[in-house]
Coordinates of C-alpha atoms and ligand atoms in Angstrom, one line a residue:
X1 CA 2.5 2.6 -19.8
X2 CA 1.9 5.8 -17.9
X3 CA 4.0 6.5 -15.1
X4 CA 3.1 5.0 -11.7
X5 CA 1.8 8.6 -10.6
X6 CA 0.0 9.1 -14.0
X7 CA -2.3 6.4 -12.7
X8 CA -5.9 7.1 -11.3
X9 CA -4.7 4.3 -8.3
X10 CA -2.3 3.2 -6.6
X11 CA -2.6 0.1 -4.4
X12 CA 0.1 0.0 -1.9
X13 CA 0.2 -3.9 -0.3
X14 CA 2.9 -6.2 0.9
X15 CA 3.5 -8.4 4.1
X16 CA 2.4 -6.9 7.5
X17 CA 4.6 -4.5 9.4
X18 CA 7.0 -4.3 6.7
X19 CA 6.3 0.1 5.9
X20 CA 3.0 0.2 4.2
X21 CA 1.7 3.0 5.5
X22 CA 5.2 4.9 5.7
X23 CA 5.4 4.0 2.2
X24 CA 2.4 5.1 1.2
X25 CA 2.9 8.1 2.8
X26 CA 6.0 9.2 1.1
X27 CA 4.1 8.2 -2.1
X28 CA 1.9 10.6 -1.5
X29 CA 4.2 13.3 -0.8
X30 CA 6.1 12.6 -4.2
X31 CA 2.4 12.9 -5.8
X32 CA 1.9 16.4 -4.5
X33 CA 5.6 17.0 -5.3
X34 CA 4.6 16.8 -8.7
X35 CA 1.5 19.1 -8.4
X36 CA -0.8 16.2 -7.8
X37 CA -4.1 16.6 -5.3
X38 CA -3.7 13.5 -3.9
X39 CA -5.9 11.1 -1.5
X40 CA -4.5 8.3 0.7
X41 CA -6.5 6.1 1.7
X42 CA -6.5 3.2 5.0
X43 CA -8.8 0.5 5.5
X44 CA -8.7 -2.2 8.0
X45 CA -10.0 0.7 10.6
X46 CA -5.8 1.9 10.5
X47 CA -5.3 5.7 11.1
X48 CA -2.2 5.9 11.4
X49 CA -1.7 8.5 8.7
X50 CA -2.4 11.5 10.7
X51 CA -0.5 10.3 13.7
X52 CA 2.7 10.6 11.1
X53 CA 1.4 13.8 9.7
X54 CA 0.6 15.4 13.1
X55 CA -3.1 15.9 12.9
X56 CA -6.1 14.9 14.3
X57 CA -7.6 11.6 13.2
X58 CA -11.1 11.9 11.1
X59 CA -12.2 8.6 10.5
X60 CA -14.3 8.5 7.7
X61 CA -13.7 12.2 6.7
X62 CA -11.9 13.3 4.1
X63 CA -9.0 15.5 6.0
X64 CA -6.5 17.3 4.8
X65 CA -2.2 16.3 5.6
X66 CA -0.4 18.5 3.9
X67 CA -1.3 20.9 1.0
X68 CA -2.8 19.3 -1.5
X69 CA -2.3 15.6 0.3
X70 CA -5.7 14.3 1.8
X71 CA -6.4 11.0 3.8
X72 CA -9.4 8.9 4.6
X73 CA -10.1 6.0 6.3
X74 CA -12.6 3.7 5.2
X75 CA -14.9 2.3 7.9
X76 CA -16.6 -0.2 6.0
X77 CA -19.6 0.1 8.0
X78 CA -19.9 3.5 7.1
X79 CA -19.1 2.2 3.2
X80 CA -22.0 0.1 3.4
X81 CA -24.6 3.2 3.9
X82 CA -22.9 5.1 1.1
X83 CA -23.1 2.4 -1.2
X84 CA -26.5 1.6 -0.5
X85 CA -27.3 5.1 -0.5
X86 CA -26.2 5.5 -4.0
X87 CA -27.6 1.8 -4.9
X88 CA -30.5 3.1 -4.2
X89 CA -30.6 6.5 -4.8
X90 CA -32.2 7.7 -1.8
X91 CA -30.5 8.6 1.8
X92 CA -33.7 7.5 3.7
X93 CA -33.5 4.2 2.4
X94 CA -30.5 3.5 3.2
X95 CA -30.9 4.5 6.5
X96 CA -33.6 2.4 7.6
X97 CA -31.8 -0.4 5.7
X98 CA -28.4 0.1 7.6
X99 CA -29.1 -1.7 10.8
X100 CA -32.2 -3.4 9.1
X101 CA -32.8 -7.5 8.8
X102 CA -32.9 -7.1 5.2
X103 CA -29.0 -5.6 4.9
X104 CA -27.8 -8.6 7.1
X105 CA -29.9 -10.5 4.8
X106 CA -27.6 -9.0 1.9
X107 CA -24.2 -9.3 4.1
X108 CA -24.9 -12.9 5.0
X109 CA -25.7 -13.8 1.4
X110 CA -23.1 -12.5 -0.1
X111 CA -19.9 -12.9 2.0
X112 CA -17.5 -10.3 1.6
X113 CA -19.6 -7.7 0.9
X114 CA -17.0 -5.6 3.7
X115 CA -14.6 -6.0 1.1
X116 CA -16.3 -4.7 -2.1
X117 CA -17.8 -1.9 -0.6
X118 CA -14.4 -1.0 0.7
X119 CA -12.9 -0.9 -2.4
X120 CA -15.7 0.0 -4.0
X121 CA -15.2 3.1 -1.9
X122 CA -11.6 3.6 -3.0
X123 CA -12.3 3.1 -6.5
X124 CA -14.9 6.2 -5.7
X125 CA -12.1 8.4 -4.5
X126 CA -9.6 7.5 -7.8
X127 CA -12.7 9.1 -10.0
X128 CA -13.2 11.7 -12.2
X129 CA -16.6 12.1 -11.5
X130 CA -17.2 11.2 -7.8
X131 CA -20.3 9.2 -7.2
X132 CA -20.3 10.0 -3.2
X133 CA -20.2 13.5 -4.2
X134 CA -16.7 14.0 -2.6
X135 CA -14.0 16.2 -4.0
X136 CA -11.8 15.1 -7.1
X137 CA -8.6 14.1 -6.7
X138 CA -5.5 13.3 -9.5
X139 CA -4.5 10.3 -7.5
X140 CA -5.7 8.3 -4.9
X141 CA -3.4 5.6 -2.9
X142 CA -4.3 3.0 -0.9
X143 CA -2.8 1.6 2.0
X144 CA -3.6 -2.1 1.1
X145 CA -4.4 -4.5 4.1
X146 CA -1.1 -7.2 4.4
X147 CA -1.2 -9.9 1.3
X148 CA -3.5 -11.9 1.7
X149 CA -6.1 -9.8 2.9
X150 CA -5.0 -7.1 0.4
X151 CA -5.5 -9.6 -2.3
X152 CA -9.2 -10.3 -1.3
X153 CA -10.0 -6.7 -1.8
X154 CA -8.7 -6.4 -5.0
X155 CA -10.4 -9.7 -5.8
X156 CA -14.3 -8.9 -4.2
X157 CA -15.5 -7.5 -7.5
X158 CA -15.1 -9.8 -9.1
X159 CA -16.2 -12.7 -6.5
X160 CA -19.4 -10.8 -6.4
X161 CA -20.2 -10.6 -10.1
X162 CA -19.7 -13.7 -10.4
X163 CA -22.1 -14.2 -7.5
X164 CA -24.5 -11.7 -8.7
X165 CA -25.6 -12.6 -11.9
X166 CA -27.5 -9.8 -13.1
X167 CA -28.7 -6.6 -12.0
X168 CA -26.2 -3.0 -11.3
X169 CA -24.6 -4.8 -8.3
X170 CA -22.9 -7.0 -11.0
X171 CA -22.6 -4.5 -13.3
X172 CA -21.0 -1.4 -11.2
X173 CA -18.3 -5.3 -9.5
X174 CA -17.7 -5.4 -13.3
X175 CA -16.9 -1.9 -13.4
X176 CA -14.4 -1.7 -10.4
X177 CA -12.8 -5.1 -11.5
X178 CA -12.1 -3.6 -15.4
X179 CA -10.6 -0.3 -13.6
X180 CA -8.1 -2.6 -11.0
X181 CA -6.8 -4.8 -13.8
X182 CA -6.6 -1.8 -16.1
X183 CA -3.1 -0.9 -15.7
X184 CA -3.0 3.1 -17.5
X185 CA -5.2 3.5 -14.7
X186 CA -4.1 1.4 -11.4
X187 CA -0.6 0.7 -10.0
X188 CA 0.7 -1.5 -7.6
X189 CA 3.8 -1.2 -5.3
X190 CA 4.4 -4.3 -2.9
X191 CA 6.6 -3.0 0.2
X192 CA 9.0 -6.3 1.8
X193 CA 12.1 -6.3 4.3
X194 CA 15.1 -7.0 2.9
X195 CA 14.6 -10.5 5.3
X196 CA 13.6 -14.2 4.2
X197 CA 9.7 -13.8 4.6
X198 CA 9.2 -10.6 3.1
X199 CA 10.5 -11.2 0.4
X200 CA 9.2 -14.6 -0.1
X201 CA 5.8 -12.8 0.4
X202 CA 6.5 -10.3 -2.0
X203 CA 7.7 -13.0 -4.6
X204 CA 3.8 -15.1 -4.0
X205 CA 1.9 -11.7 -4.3
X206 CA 3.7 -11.1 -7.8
X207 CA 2.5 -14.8 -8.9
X208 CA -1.0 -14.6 -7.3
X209 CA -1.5 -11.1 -8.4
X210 CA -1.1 -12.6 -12.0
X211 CA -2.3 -15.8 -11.5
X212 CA -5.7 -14.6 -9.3
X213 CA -6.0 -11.2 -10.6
X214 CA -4.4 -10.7 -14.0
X215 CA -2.3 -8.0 -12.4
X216 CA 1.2 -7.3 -12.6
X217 CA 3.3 -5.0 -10.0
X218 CA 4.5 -1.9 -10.9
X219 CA 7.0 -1.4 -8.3
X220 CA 8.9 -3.6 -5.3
X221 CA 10.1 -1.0 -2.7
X222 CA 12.5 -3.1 -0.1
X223 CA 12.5 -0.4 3.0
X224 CA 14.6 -0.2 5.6
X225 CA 18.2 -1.5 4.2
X226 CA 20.7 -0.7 6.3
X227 CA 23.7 1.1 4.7
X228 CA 27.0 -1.0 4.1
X229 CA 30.1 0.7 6.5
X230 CA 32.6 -1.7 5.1
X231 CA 33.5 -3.1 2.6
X232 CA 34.4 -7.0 2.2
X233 CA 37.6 -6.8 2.7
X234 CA 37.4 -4.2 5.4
X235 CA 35.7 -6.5 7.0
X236 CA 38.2 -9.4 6.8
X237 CA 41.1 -7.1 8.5
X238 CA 38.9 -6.1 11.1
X239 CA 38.0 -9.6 11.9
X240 CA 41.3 -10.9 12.1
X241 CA 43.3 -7.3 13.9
X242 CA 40.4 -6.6 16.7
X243 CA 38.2 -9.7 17.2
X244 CA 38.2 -9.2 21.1
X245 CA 37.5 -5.2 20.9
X246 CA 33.7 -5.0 21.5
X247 CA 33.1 -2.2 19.5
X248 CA 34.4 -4.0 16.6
X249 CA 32.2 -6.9 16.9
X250 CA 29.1 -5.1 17.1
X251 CA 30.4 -2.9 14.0
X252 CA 31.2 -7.1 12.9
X253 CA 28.0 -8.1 13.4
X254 CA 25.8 -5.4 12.1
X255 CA 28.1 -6.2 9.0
X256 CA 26.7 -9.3 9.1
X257 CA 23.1 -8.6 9.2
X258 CA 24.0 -5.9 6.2
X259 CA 25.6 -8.8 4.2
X260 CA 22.6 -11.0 5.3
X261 CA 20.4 -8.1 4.0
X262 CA 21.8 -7.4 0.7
X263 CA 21.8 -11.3 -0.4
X264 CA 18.4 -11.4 0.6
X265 CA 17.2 -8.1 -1.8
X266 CA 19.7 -9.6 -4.9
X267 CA 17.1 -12.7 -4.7
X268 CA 13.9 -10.9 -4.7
X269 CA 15.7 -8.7 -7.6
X270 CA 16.5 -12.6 -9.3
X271 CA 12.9 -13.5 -8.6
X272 CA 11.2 -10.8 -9.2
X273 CA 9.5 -9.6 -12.6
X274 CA 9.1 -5.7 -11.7
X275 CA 11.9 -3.2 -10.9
X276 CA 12.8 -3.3 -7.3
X277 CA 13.4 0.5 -5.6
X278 CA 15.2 0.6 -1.7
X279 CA 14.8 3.1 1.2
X280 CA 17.4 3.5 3.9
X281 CA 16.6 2.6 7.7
X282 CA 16.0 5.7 9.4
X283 CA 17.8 5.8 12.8
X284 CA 14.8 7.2 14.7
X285 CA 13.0 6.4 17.2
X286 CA 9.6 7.7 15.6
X287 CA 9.0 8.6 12.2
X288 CA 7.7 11.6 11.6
X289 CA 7.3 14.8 8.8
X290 CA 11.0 15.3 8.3
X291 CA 11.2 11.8 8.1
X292 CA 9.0 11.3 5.2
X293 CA 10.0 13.8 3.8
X294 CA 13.6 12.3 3.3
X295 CA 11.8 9.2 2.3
X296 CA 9.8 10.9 -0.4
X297 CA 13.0 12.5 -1.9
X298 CA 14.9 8.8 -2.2
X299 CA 11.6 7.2 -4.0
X300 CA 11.3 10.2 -5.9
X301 CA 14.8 9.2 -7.7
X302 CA 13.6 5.8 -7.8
X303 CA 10.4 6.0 -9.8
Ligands
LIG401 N1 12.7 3.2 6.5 C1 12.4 3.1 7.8 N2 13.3 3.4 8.7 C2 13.0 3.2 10.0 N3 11.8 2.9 10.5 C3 10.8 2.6 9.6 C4 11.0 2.7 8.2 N4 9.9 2.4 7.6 C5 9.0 2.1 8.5 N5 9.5 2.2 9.8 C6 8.8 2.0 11.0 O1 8.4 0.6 11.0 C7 7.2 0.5 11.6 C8 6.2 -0.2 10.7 O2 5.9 0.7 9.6 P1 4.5 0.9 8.9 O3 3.5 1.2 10.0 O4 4.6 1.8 7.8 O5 4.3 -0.6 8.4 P2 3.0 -1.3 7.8 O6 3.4 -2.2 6.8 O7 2.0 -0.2 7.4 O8 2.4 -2.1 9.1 P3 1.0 -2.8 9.2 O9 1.1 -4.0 8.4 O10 0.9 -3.0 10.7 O11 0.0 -1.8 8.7 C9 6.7 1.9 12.1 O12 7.1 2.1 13.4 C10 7.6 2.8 11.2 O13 7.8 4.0 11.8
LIG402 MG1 0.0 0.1 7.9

């Protein structure tokens, strides 16, 4: 099995709010670490990529973050022209067909069609050969919507082949689905909390990944773990010398959460088929470059 940044893609997914995008991020930063020209990607109309990086947002565009690290966001409206464009190999066409009865027509028949073309656009940016006639890249990442939306992505090719029984919309679904399940050439890291429902999330991605998808994760990150200040028997003298001191029983009770924390990333590592990597709470108010930058160096190690 290649290594996660040998892939073509990388689908970065897990519960909402959990560091997706900061994750994805730092992934990318890694990538171009090692000399990759790298794409992230957002759906799900997100830009917050260049909010992190500093730039100005771009929407569609292709823009660049950092040397050699590029983002895009996917407006799937905008998807839909391109891939009727190239459906039907003619930019006129497509354009009187955007807003046209005959593309609702299409939408309305074949639900989900946001989806596909979505992905269909990110499988586009992990090519060799780009059939948008964008720039190549080594590596593309996406920053996956939450689970179960994430999931229905990865799954609309192949909902729509089986919709579309002939013809090259099934064929080019087929296409996409084969290069997702392919893992030499896609990835998958699931972000969770070290906290109850993340990592019960991350637990029912793994299963419905396999179970929907035939896909298996490469990588668990668990961000955000707070760092352990004492030790457990540190702890107990503290507790029993300074219990009125208030200092000491907020230092007590952030212990707590930390113990709370750590029990709850030993059972997603119990549960949990892939290799589970962690990344420290920052204590900042806003994440920014330097940030990143310190949380690309700790997954760096952990790949
Ligand atoms: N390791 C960390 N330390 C401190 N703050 C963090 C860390 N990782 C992420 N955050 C902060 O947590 C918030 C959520 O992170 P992020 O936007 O990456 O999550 P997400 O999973 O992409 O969310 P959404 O589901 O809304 O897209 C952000 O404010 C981010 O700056
Ligand atoms: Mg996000």
């Amino acid at each position: 099995m290649p290594s996660l940044l040998d892939r073509r893609l990388v689908v970065v997914t897990g519960k909402g709010g959990v560091g997706k995008t900061t994750v994805a991020a730092a992934l990318g930063l890694v990538a171009t670490r090692a000399g990759k020209r790298t794409v992230i990607c957002e759906v799900a109309e997100q830009e917050r990529l260049s909010d992190l990086f500093g730039v100005d947002a771009s929407g569609h565009e292709e823009r660049e973050l950092a040397p050699n690290l590029h983002s895009v966001s996917v407006d799937p409206e905008l998807a839909k022209e391109e891939w009727l464009r190239y459906q039907l190999k003619s930019g006129t066409l497509a354009g009187v067909l955007g807003g046209s009865s005959v593309f609702r027509y299409l939408s309305a028949a074949a639900p989900g069609l946001s989806e596909l073309v979505t992905i269909g656009k990110v499988w586009d940016l992990a090519q060799l050969e780009r059939r948008t006639g964008g720039s190549v890249f080594d590596l593309a990442i996406v920053d996956a919507p939450a689970t179960g939306h994430g999931i229905a992505m990865l799954r609309a090719p192949s909902t729509y082949a089986s919709v579309a029984r002939v013809g090259p919309i099934r064929r080019q679904a087929l296409q996409i689905d084969a290069f997702l399940r392919d893992r030499q050439r896609t990835g998958v890291v699931v972000v969770a909390l070290p906290e109850e429902m993340p990592v019960n999330e991350t637990l029912d991605i793994e299963r419905r990944l396999a179970e929907e998808m035939e896909m298996a994760i490469d990588r668990a990150v668990v961000n955000a773990l707070y760092p352990e200040r004492f030790t457990r028997d540190e702890a107990e003298r503290l507790r029993s010398v300074q219990r009125e001191n208030g200092a000491v029983r907020a230092a007590l009770a952030e212990h707590e959460r930390v113990r709370g924390q750590r029990s709850q990333l030993r059972r997603l590592r119990r549960g949990l088929d892939a290799p589970v990597a962690t990344l420290p709470f920052l204590f900042e108010p806003e994440l920014g470059l330097d940030q990143l930058d310190e949380l690309a160096r700790r997954l760096e190690r952990a790949l």
